[in-house]
Amino acid sequence: MAEDSQKTTHFGFTDVPENQKAGMVHGVFTNVASKYDIMNDVMSVGIHRIWKDAMMDWLAPRAGQRLLDVAGGTGDVSFRFLARAGDADAVVLDMTESMLVEGRKRAEASSLADRLDWVVGDAMALPFEDNSFDVYTISFGIRNVTRIADALSEAYRVLRPGGRLMVLEFSQLPNPMMQKAYDLYSFNVIPKMGKVIAGDSESYQYLVESIRQFPDQDTFAGMIRAAGFENVSYRNMTLGVAALHAGWKI
Ligand SMILES: C[S@@+](CC[C@H](N)C(=O)[O-])C[C@H]1O[C@@H](n2cnc3c(N)ncnc32)[C@H](O)[C@@H]1O
């Protein structure tokens, strides 16, 4: 047996062969794509919109910039970036085509379609040249990636010197009591909501398990530094339910 096929990783709370995880994640997002946007609003009571707006406040998009939004799904981050930057371009890359299809429908219903490209691809092997983007964003995507360090190295490679990385992701609440209350909500309510709204509790069970597996804020900041980024910092959102990490390629 080849060495690679023996390695395991986590898919939520289940150990799986490393080379099978991407296919399983792809299955989850293919299942939820048509209900993804509505489920986001319902599960977070609309708060994900505030977090994404806060991401843009910190990023302060400017005219002329080229954004790569990895694991961009239905395009939430790219739409916000373009609305704020004015004359700019964005590429939305995702490994799940059905998520991009939903995003494209949204783009066609707006005036932003001609400033957006939609690319099927893998965060761990980006199909772009070195030094080709001003900004790299990944929002609620990186915890799904099999080898996070590989995705961060790719982010570093495709950013231009002076380029900015911004990662929005679920995180850990520093207050243990609050973490417990949040766990009760997420493990008991979210899979049931998934069943009612999207007819799929398993995908949402994966979602809450994957959140608990993701490294805490300081550990993740260390991983970003290890990929080469400088001036790395983070801000907690909603008591640490999510965190926004930023870094620069100098
Ligand atoms: C929770 S959605 C986030 C979508 C969007 N960024 C947002 O904030 O609403 C996660 C996305 O990550 C994508 N994804 C997971 N692993 C990936 C990988 N290795 N490369 C590219 N996309 C990936 C999934 O297909 C899915 O669309």
mmCIF file of N, CA, C and O in Angstrom, residues 145-179:
data_model
loop_
_atom_site.group_PDB
_atom_site.id
_atom_site.type_symbol
_atom_site.label_atom_id
_atom_site.label_comp_id
_atom_site.label_asym_id
_atom_site.label_seq_id
_atom_site.Cartn_x
_atom_site.Cartn_y
_atom_site.Cartn_z
ATOM 1 N N VAL A 145 -10.382 22.046 4.586
ATOM 2 C CA VAL A 145 -9.272 21.666 3.708
ATOM 3 C C VAL A 145 -8.448 20.565 4.386
ATOM 4 O O VAL A 145 -8.166 20.631 5.581
ATOM 5 N N THR A 146 -8.052 19.564 3.624
ATOM 6 C CA THR A 146 -7.362 18.400 4.204
ATOM 7 C C THR A 146 -6.028 18.805 4.847
ATOM 8 O O THR A 146 -5.743 18.432 5.976
ATOM 9 N N ARG A 147 -5.201 19.543 4.124
ATOM 10 C CA ARG A 147 -3.903 19.960 4.678
ATOM 11 C C ARG A 147 -3.868 21.488 4.690
ATOM 12 O O ARG A 147 -3.561 22.137 3.683
ATOM 13 N N ILE A 148 -4.188 22.039 5.862
ATOM 14 C CA ILE A 148 -4.318 23.498 5.999
ATOM 15 C C ILE A 148 -2.994 24.191 5.675
ATOM 16 O O ILE A 148 -2.971 25.244 5.036
ATOM 17 N N ALA A 149 -1.880 23.580 6.096
ATOM 18 C CA ALA A 149 -0.570 24.205 5.846
ATOM 19 C C ALA A 149 -0.322 24.343 4.342
ATOM 20 O O ALA A 149 0.246 25.342 3.881
ATOM 21 N N ASP A 150 -0.776 23.369 3.561
ATOM 22 C CA ASP A 150 -0.587 23.451 2.103
ATOM 23 C C ASP A 150 -1.404 24.607 1.529
ATOM 24 O O ASP A 150 -0.954 25.323 0.621
ATOM 25 N N ALA A 151 -2.639 24.778 2.040
ATOM 26 C CA ALA A 151 -3.485 25.878 1.543
ATOM 27 C C ALA A 151 -2.846 27.227 1.884
ATOM 28 O O ALA A 151 -2.835 28.146 1.052
ATOM 29 N N LEU A 152 -2.278 27.350 3.079
ATOM 30 C CA LEU A 152 -1.660 28.626 3.466
ATOM 31 C C LEU A 152 -0.403 28.895 2.623
ATOM 32 O O LEU A 152 -0.142 30.042 2.239
ATOM 33 N N SER A 153 0.364 27.840 2.318
ATOM 34 C CA SER A 153 1.547 28.036 1.451
ATOM 35 C C SER A 153 1.132 28.495 0.065
ATOM 36 O O SER A 153 1.793 29.347 -0.545
ATOM 37 N N GLU A 154 0.049 27.922 -0.436
ATOM 38 C CA GLU A 154 -0.454 28.334 -1.745
ATOM 39 C C GLU A 154 -0.935 29.782 -1.707
ATOM 40 O O GLU A 154 -0.724 30.540 -2.665
ATOM 41 N N ALA A 155 -1.573 30.174 -0.623
ATOM 42 C CA ALA A 155 -2.017 31.573 -0.474
ATOM 43 C C ALA A 155 -0.803 32.494 -0.579
ATOM 44 O O ALA A 155 -0.816 33.508 -1.286
ATOM 45 N N TYR A 156 0.263 32.108 0.121
ATOM 46 C CA TYR A 156 1.484 32.931 0.124
ATOM 47 C C TYR A 156 2.075 33.010 -1.293
ATOM 48 O O TYR A 156 2.476 34.072 -1.759
ATOM 49 N N ARG A 157 2.085 31.886 -1.963
ATOM 50 C CA ARG A 157 2.689 31.835 -3.311
ATOM 51 C C ARG A 157 1.962 32.747 -4.294
ATOM 52 O O ARG A 157 2.596 33.474 -5.052
ATOM 53 N N VAL A 158 0.613 32.731 -4.277
ATOM 54 C CA VAL A 158 -0.114 33.478 -5.322
ATOM 55 C C VAL A 158 -0.275 34.965 -4.997
ATOM 56 O O VAL A 158 -0.631 35.748 -5.868
ATOM 57 N N LEU A 159 -0.024 35.343 -3.739
ATOM 58 C CA LEU A 159 -0.122 36.769 -3.401
ATOM 59 C C LEU A 159 1.124 37.511 -3.878
ATOM 60 O O LEU A 159 2.235 36.985 -3.814
ATOM 61 N N ARG A 160 0.897 38.762 -4.287
ATOM 62 C CA ARG A 160 2.041 39.622 -4.637
ATOM 63 C C ARG A 160 2.721 40.091 -3.366
ATOM 64 O O ARG A 160 2.050 40.198 -2.330
ATOM 65 N N PRO A 161 4.003 40.433 -3.428
ATOM 66 C CA PRO A 161 4.619 41.079 -2.260
ATOM 67 C C PRO A 161 3.782 42.315 -1.902
ATOM 68 O O PRO A 161 3.383 43.086 -2.777
ATOM 69 N N GLY A 162 3.453 42.465 -0.645
ATOM 70 C CA GLY A 162 2.552 43.543 -0.218
ATOM 71 C C GLY A 162 1.106 43.077 -0.166
ATOM 72 O O GLY A 162 0.213 43.826 0.227
ATOM 73 N N GLY A 163 0.879 41.816 -0.563
ATOM 74 C CA GLY A 163 -0.490 41.283 -0.603
ATOM 75 C C GLY A 163 -0.991 40.886 0.776
ATOM 76 O O GLY A 163 -0.224 40.640 1.700
ATOM 77 N N ARG A 164 -2.307 40.807 0.869
ATOM 78 C CA ARG A 164 -2.971 40.619 2.161
ATOM 79 C C ARG A 164 -3.742 39.314 2.198
ATOM 80 O O ARG A 164 -4.480 38.993 1.264
ATOM 81 N N LEU A 165 -3.574 38.590 3.289
ATOM 82 C CA LEU A 165 -4.363 37.366 3.541
ATOM 83 C C LEU A 165 -5.401 37.671 4.605
ATOM 84 O O LEU A 165 -5.079 38.303 5.619
ATOM 85 N N MET A 166 -6.638 37.229 4.381
ATOM 86 C CA MET A 166 -7.662 37.361 5.425
ATOM 87 C C MET A 166 -8.438 36.061 5.517
ATOM 88 O O MET A 166 -8.945 35.559 4.501
ATOM 89 N N VAL A 167 -8.515 35.524 6.724
ATOM 90 C CA VAL A 167 -9.206 34.253 6.942
ATOM 91 C C VAL A 167 -10.311 34.461 7.964
ATOM 92 O O VAL A 167 -10.044 34.868 9.100
ATOM 93 N N LEU A 168 -11.539 34.183 7.557
ATOM 94 C CA LEU A 168 -12.672 34.194 8.491
ATOM 95 C C LEU A 168 -13.049 32.736 8.747
ATOM 96 O O LEU A 168 -13.261 31.981 7.799
ATOM 97 N N GLU A 169 -13.096 32.362 10.012
ATOM 98 C CA GLU A 169 -13.394 30.950 10.313
ATOM 99 C C GLU A 169 -14.018 30.838 11.698
ATOM 100 O O GLU A 169 -13.784 31.694 12.564
ATOM 101 N N PHE A 170 -14.822 29.816 11.889
ATOM 102 C CA PHE A 170 -15.317 29.522 13.232
ATOM 103 C C PHE A 170 -14.120 29.285 14.132
ATOM 104 O O PHE A 170 -13.072 28.805 13.685
ATOM 105 N N SER A 171 -14.289 29.585 15.417
ATOM 106 C CA SER A 171 -13.133 29.464 16.292
ATOM 107 C C SER A 171 -13.570 28.955 17.662
ATOM 108 O O SER A 171 -14.637 28.334 17.775
ATOM 109 N N GLN A 172 -12.753 29.193 18.672
ATOM 110 C CA GLN A 172 -13.057 28.678 20.023
ATOM 111 C C GLN A 172 -13.361 29.864 20.929
ATOM 112 O O GLN A 172 -12.711 30.908 20.841
ATOM 113 N N LEU A 173 -14.337 29.686 21.824
ATOM 114 C CA LEU A 173 -14.677 30.760 22.764
ATOM 115 C C LEU A 173 -13.733 30.680 23.965
ATOM 116 O O LEU A 173 -13.646 29.621 24.606
ATOM 117 N N PRO A 174 -13.022 31.766 24.272
ATOM 118 C CA PRO A 174 -12.074 31.712 25.393
ATOM 119 C C PRO A 174 -12.762 31.441 26.733
ATOM 120 O O PRO A 174 -12.156 30.868 27.631
ATOM 121 N N ASN A 175 -14.040 31.793 26.873
ATOM 122 C CA ASN A 175 -14.757 31.569 28.134
ATOM 123 C C ASN A 175 -15.389 30.168 28.128
ATOM 124 O O ASN A 175 -16.277 29.877 27.325
ATOM 125 N N PRO A 176 -14.946 29.242 29.054
ATOM 126 C CA PRO A 176 -15.410 27.850 29.008
ATOM 127 C C PRO A 176 -16.929 27.706 29.183
ATOM 128 O O PRO A 176 -17.535 26.832 28.554
ATOM 129 N N MET A 177 -17.544 28.571 30.002
ATOM 130 C CA MET A 177 -19.004 28.478 30.184
ATOM 131 C C MET A 177 -19.729 28.824 28.880
ATOM 132 O O MET A 177 -20.695 28.165 28.488
ATOM 133 N N MET A 178 -19.232 29.866 28.238
ATOM 134 C CA MET A 178 -19.854 30.276 26.972
ATOM 135 C C MET A 178 -19.636 29.190 25.905
ATOM 136 O O MET A 178 -20.520 28.907 25.105
ATOM 137 N N GLN A 179 -18.442 28.585 25.934
ATOM 138 C CA GLN A 179 -18.166 27.510 24.955
ATOM 139 C C GLN A 179 -19.153 26.359 25.159
ATOM 140 O O GLN A 179 -19.672 25.778 24.205
#
